[in-house]
Amino acid sequence: MIIKMKKDASLEAVNRVLDYIQEEGFSIKDVSSERVKIYGVIGDTSKLEARDFYAFTAVGEVIRIQAPYKKASREFQALDTRIDLGDGVVIGGDQHVVMTGPCSVENETQMMTIGAFMQKHNLKILRGGAFKPRTSPYAFQGLGEEGLKLMRKVADTFGLKVISEVPSVSAIPMFEQYVDIIQVGARNMQNFHLLKALGKTRKPIFLKRGLSATIEEWLMSAEYIMDGGNDQVILCERGIRTFERYTRNTLDISAVLAIKELSHLPIIIDPSHASGRYKMVDPLAQAALAVGAHGQMIEIHPEPEKALSDGAQSLTLERFERLLTHLQPLADVLGKTIT
Amino acid sequence: MIIKMKKDASLEAVNRVLDYIQEEGFSIKDVSSERVKIYGVIGDTSKLEARDFYAFTAVGEVIRIQAPYKKASREFQALDTRIDLGDGVVIGGDQHVVMTGPCSVENETQMMTIGAFMQKHNLKILRGGAFKPRTSPYAFQGLGEEGLKLMRKVADTFGLKVISEVPSVSAIPMFEQYVDIIQVGARNMQNFHLLKALGKTRKPIFLKRGLSATIEEWLMSAEYIMDGGNDQVILCERGIRTFERYTRNTLDISAVLAIKELSHLPIIIDPSHASGRYKMVDPLAQAALAVGAHGQMIEIHPEPEKALSDGAQSLTLERFERLLTHLQPLADVLGKTIT
Amino acid sequence: MIIKMKKDASLEAVNRVLDYIQEEGFSIKDVSSERVKIYGVIGDTSKLEARDFYAFTAVGEVIRIQAPYKKASREFQALDTRIDLGDGVVIGGDQHVVMTGPCSVENETQMMTIGAFMQKHNLKILRGGAFKPRTSPYAFQGLGEEGLKLMRKVADTFGLKVISEVPSVSAIPMFEQYVDIIQVGARNMQNFHLLKALGKTRKPIFLKRGLSATIEEWLMSAEYIMDGGNDQVILCERGIRTFERYTRNTLDISAVLAIKELSHLPIIIDPSHASGRYKMVDPLAQAALAVGAHGQMIEIHPEPEKALSDGAQSLTLERFERLLTHLQPLADVLGKTIT
Amino acid sequence: MIIKMKKDASLEAVNRVLDYIQEEGFSIKDVSSERVKIYGVIGDTSKLEARDFYAFTAVGEVIRIQAPYKKASREFQALDTRIDLGDGVVIGGDQHVVMTGPCSVENETQMMTIGAFMQKHNLKILRGGAFKPRTSPYAFQGLGEEGLKLMRKVADTFGLKVISEVPSVSAIPMFEQYVDIIQVGARNMQNFHLLKALGKTRKPIFLKRGLSATIEEWLMSAEYIMDGGNDQVILCERGIRTFERYTRNTLDISAVLAIKELSHLPIIIDPSHASGRYKMVDPLAQAALAVGAHGQMIEIHPEPEKALSDGAQSLTLERFERLLTHLQPLADVLGKTIT
């Protein structure tokens, strides 16, 4: 951490800062030029908040050099984290996992159709919303526990794993009972109360990036979970908010590369939420595979026009089958196995 | 709601959309031009989600004309909502309420000093954080229930009201016991699970705008609370995220005017979080008063250099006293009473 | 165009709006509901500015339904525009053109090395900056006309086409003399004076997307050029500004798909400027090919550490060669020819 | 400037960076910790571009400590710049200048009405657009030189100064003939070719902030003009682009305070463009005065419904008169003179 003092700071005010730093157990290097006093703070500064130093009247600018996250960082762990879900499904290695399913779990027919379809195509991870976070209180809010039960039943029938979004701390025990991966939605990325509680479960966590979150903030949220004791975190880029309105969000495809440089955690892309338009999902899925993501999450629905939520971005089973035929030859070229 | 069909949509696909609209109980007006089919959906469309229509293959564009919120809207209630806290403190009328206190409750000395200071200046609403949402798991997280008790004690000693941020649904009963206004933090603005639960309390809710939320999303979050049965909602603009990094956030002062046009709910400004710089708080507070906000929330600390959080934006008691002497003559000119 | 009147608008004020619309030669359809007066404006509304209607006191909201651009739109021209540069190089069809060269033209050795390298790899379009737009007046500003001459010489030696960024209207004649494609930089995307003048040249224009431009604004800038008489416009997505700072900009890869839906103009991706990091260029280039872009522009430099500008995002010739070996098998699978 | 090396950088690669720094005439201080090599670059680093260092393979991160602008900075000049326009009009001191006039100059009647109105209210600076930058090529583009002549005539009749936006370098001589202040529009803020040319005039420059520009980029654009030899630069905050669409842009009122801290140049607010809504102009103008801006620019029109551009944000003369009666008592309290 580098601290630049104000030009007109008194010696006494500067010393108050330096004393504080030393009391906290850090050492100091002087990098001052003739015009301005600058100090380097040496030690494990991940425990310091840069902003707090601005309370000192002498401080002009504080610049963090060490990342504020630790356990999530590539420096802390050089090797890629691999999350083994059993039955040969591993996220974070050479498999390119294609999670799929409907936005909302609606009824048994819908889910059984999808389960059979997935089995046929050798796909392993079933997604589906049972508790839906909707911006309108008047919109369909999901089937609740009924939905989770249904997913579990379908998964057990067809040999699948289940992922679903948890709405709150109090629902965690229920989720532990039914699902294999617990999803944290974009709007809960900084629900620190929830993150802490998820640090205590033994289920892998699927952490969606917040709507306007920076990569650093996202990794800090992973850090919360890991610091709580659960190092099974999967990151999911699902589009960020930009000025562009033609797409629902803007897929930040470079985030895959940034995460791979900064962290050892697996990174998945969600082209359905990122674009919000079913026509874009197929080419974006190809790009996601080409750029090196560890997998994707794609929404499908047997009859999108009758979906109770997000039909706009759901593929029909026919379109999704076509998508798979596009991914396969690319995966072959790139040396990846689609799961 | 206006629905524009795709140029090449088949008659049959268009009819599927029109049938659906009529089944849902709406009527239709044809506004088609020669080149493109366009339909108006007539009825209470606040219950429709525009995005859902894109699932129909015929639909090109959906344009919402009615606001998606209802109870929060000025059209629903023409008169300003006034929230009466007792002892003559009313938010939403001619009073300009200046809520103040430390970022975090730290200890009794700090709080008693601030309580006595507020009594001396005839200020009525004490703020303070007991459960702090921190981006780093390694930062000070607040005193918890101890902090709430301390605030209540100080408030009772000096005749004050208490406002504090609730971390989760499970903490609501505890908050109902100690505070007069329950605050929802910016990062929880779309924690719908929490919003629903707050609809069931009888305490006024202080709803901070999310970091990148639009005004419409913010009002939709108010709608969640109101739809649950609690119409005592106060909105707080606390700065939004922009590309500018010199300030912590960017105060959207026009939001005060937008809220007053679109809604009947009171609107407060938080210049401390908006700027993150104590030097800017005084002139921004003057601007907030001039633009017509119903009040402000300003962080103070007897010794900002020793604050356990957000000292950077806290005013010393001396600086805050000076700020009050700047606000008073403006309030006189503008016909407002500072409380 | 849909015009929603204010709830409390007087009949007389509403009629002033309707009279104006009819005087301008449009017809009107009434879509009013019981609660609010709404009118559809029928005709070629691309010539109307939605904002202008807000000057009428009766007008509450104006919603554009027809795109404000015309010649650039897919509705105006269904078939893809193909830009034939001669010698078999065509942008906008099945070729995937890989334009390459240094950020800045520096000297003859540098350029001859690159020219020979391109010939060897059968690449056809040489890029290079001669007039550099730099955010700092103290940074290297380019070789000027000397740079253009050098590019022309190298291109003629190795059978290449030249693309370079034009700084101003007065430089257009000079560019017409030396280059095959005239580039408009991101910061000039809304320099309307320049766009108008480029409408008068017969050279193809390479129009970079502005730093925070929406796709609609970008297509409106293309419209300026096309309306001036030059329909040879190539669009280039080069990353947009977001809150993320790890990458220089954020590559909006979905923009390729949006442009292909909305327009008939070719769309190129610039992974070098989008990421600002040479390590990301290779995987992003693979994604750009997979998503269906008509080509890319990639910066290279024989010795990036000695580059006078943007060495950070320039590939060495070795890295670029490796990139080409990655693109080739993907192009084979996707049925594209790399040029 | 602080340079952090990559963890795995070779000694030889690190030394290449250090050699380069010393060759450029800077000295180096070592601030390395045990885990990572970090160096401070000592000297006038405003001439270095941080990004350029990333071309070195050893470099992990470069952090600028000195501002990249110099002549525009408060450190370079402690005293406020005052721009004396003659006849007692000074921008940058205790006067709060209210520039006003129509968006577009339309005809003599309009302008003479406004001129007489300004004289009556003792306002001194007449604004008006003669060359309008319009996002649509089909919209009214202004009267051109005729418009400038008309403004000059009105100004000479009523003892006013003239400000108008310059479209291009070639128009500068024409503007020098007619106007007192040359305006650079938001879309030209990084038209470096234009900025350089304006460094050669002796007229004061009114530099609008770009739509998504940071304060640093804005000051860098001022630096271009000042480095060219013209230190008469006035900055104008006119709203920035955010996700909020209810207002045309978002007024960044804190920018006034940031500019006053970072620079000695005067800062003006444009509430008309910032909000795009005439109803918001009055309260925003009060806030702009309260926050300490050196003045404002407000659009008026005798008949906004008939304006050829931006009627939506223009005040009628009656509304503007009312605004002035609101500003006056605030100015008295704040010790400012409205000019």
XYZ file of N, CA, C and O in Angstrom, chain B residues 6 12 51 70 74 76 134 145 147 154 157 162 167 177 183 185 191 195 204 227 251 262 270 286 290 292 299-300 328:
116
model
N -42.460 -8.259 -35.354
C -41.376 -8.340 -36.334
C -41.962 -8.179 -37.735
O -43.090 -8.592 -37.993
N -50.233 -16.049 -38.037
C -50.555 -17.001 -36.983
C -49.746 -16.696 -35.709
O -50.275 -16.744 -34.598
N -40.563 -7.925 -20.619
C -39.630 -8.907 -21.158
C -40.290 -10.232 -21.542
O -39.846 -10.912 -22.477
N -46.856 1.013 -8.714
C -48.217 1.516 -8.614
C -48.408 2.292 -7.308
O -48.625 3.482 -7.325
N -46.893 8.680 -7.926
C -47.636 9.924 -7.730
C -49.030 9.809 -8.334
O -49.966 10.442 -7.851
N -50.901 7.211 -8.217
C -51.712 6.451 -7.270
C -52.106 7.330 -6.082
O -53.198 7.250 -5.565
N -19.497 -4.863 5.049
C -18.161 -4.456 4.606
C -17.736 -5.314 3.417
O -17.935 -6.534 3.438
N -25.916 -6.522 18.341
C -27.024 -6.103 19.211
C -26.560 -5.100 20.278
O -27.300 -4.189 20.638
N -24.575 -2.747 19.927
C -24.615 -1.428 19.309
C -26.021 -0.855 19.289
O -26.226 0.338 19.555
N -28.811 5.899 24.401
C -28.441 7.288 24.142
C -29.657 8.073 23.658
O -29.905 9.207 24.074
N -31.920 8.830 26.512
C -31.326 9.839 27.388
C -31.538 11.248 26.842
O -31.813 12.184 27.582
N -34.039 6.678 16.605
C -32.892 5.877 16.157
C -33.149 5.288 14.773
O -34.238 4.759 14.510
N -29.379 -6.162 8.756
C -28.550 -6.999 7.892
C -29.317 -8.134 7.214
O -28.879 -8.652 6.193
N -37.333 -3.935 18.170
C -37.234 -3.676 19.596
C -36.482 -2.369 19.899
O -36.812 -1.658 20.834
N -33.279 0.807 8.350
C -32.599 1.171 7.106
C -32.287 -0.069 6.272
O -31.851 -1.091 6.798
N -29.775 -1.133 3.336
C -28.552 -0.629 2.699
C -28.609 -0.748 1.178
O -29.384 -1.537 0.623
N -32.652 -7.118 -2.493
C -32.787 -8.345 -1.709
C -34.290 -8.500 -1.460
O -34.832 -8.063 -0.443
N -37.057 -7.360 1.464
C -38.083 -6.334 1.219
C -39.470 -6.856 1.578
O -40.284 -6.160 2.188
N -41.238 2.499 9.988
C -40.872 3.126 8.714
C -39.565 2.528 8.185
O -38.679 2.172 8.963
N -46.359 -3.141 -1.165
C -47.282 -4.208 -1.534
C -47.431 -5.198 -0.380
O -48.459 -5.850 -0.234
N -23.073 11.833 -6.502
C -24.378 12.239 -5.981
C -25.285 12.607 -7.150
O -24.971 13.501 -7.929
N -42.305 11.620 -9.723
C -42.829 10.281 -9.983
C -43.527 9.658 -8.783
O -44.349 8.766 -8.940
N -27.816 11.647 1.201
C -26.689 11.273 2.060
C -25.399 11.773 1.409
O -24.781 11.067 0.611
N -25.482 21.916 1.481
C -26.156 23.162 1.098
C -26.931 22.961 -0.206
O -28.056 23.427 -0.362
N -30.938 23.236 -0.997
C -31.409 24.151 -2.043
C -32.257 23.433 -3.086
O -33.191 24.000 -3.640
N -34.190 20.961 -2.644
C -35.519 20.607 -2.138
C -35.663 19.234 -1.507
O -36.781 18.738 -1.356
N -22.677 11.843 8.340
C -21.865 11.116 9.320
C -20.936 12.065 10.066
O -20.252 12.887 9.457
N -20.907 11.885 11.389
C -19.985 12.669 12.214
C -19.229 11.707 13.127
O -19.639 10.571 13.345
N -28.529 27.045 8.104
C -29.616 27.812 8.703
C -30.101 28.986 7.855
O -31.302 29.094 7.582
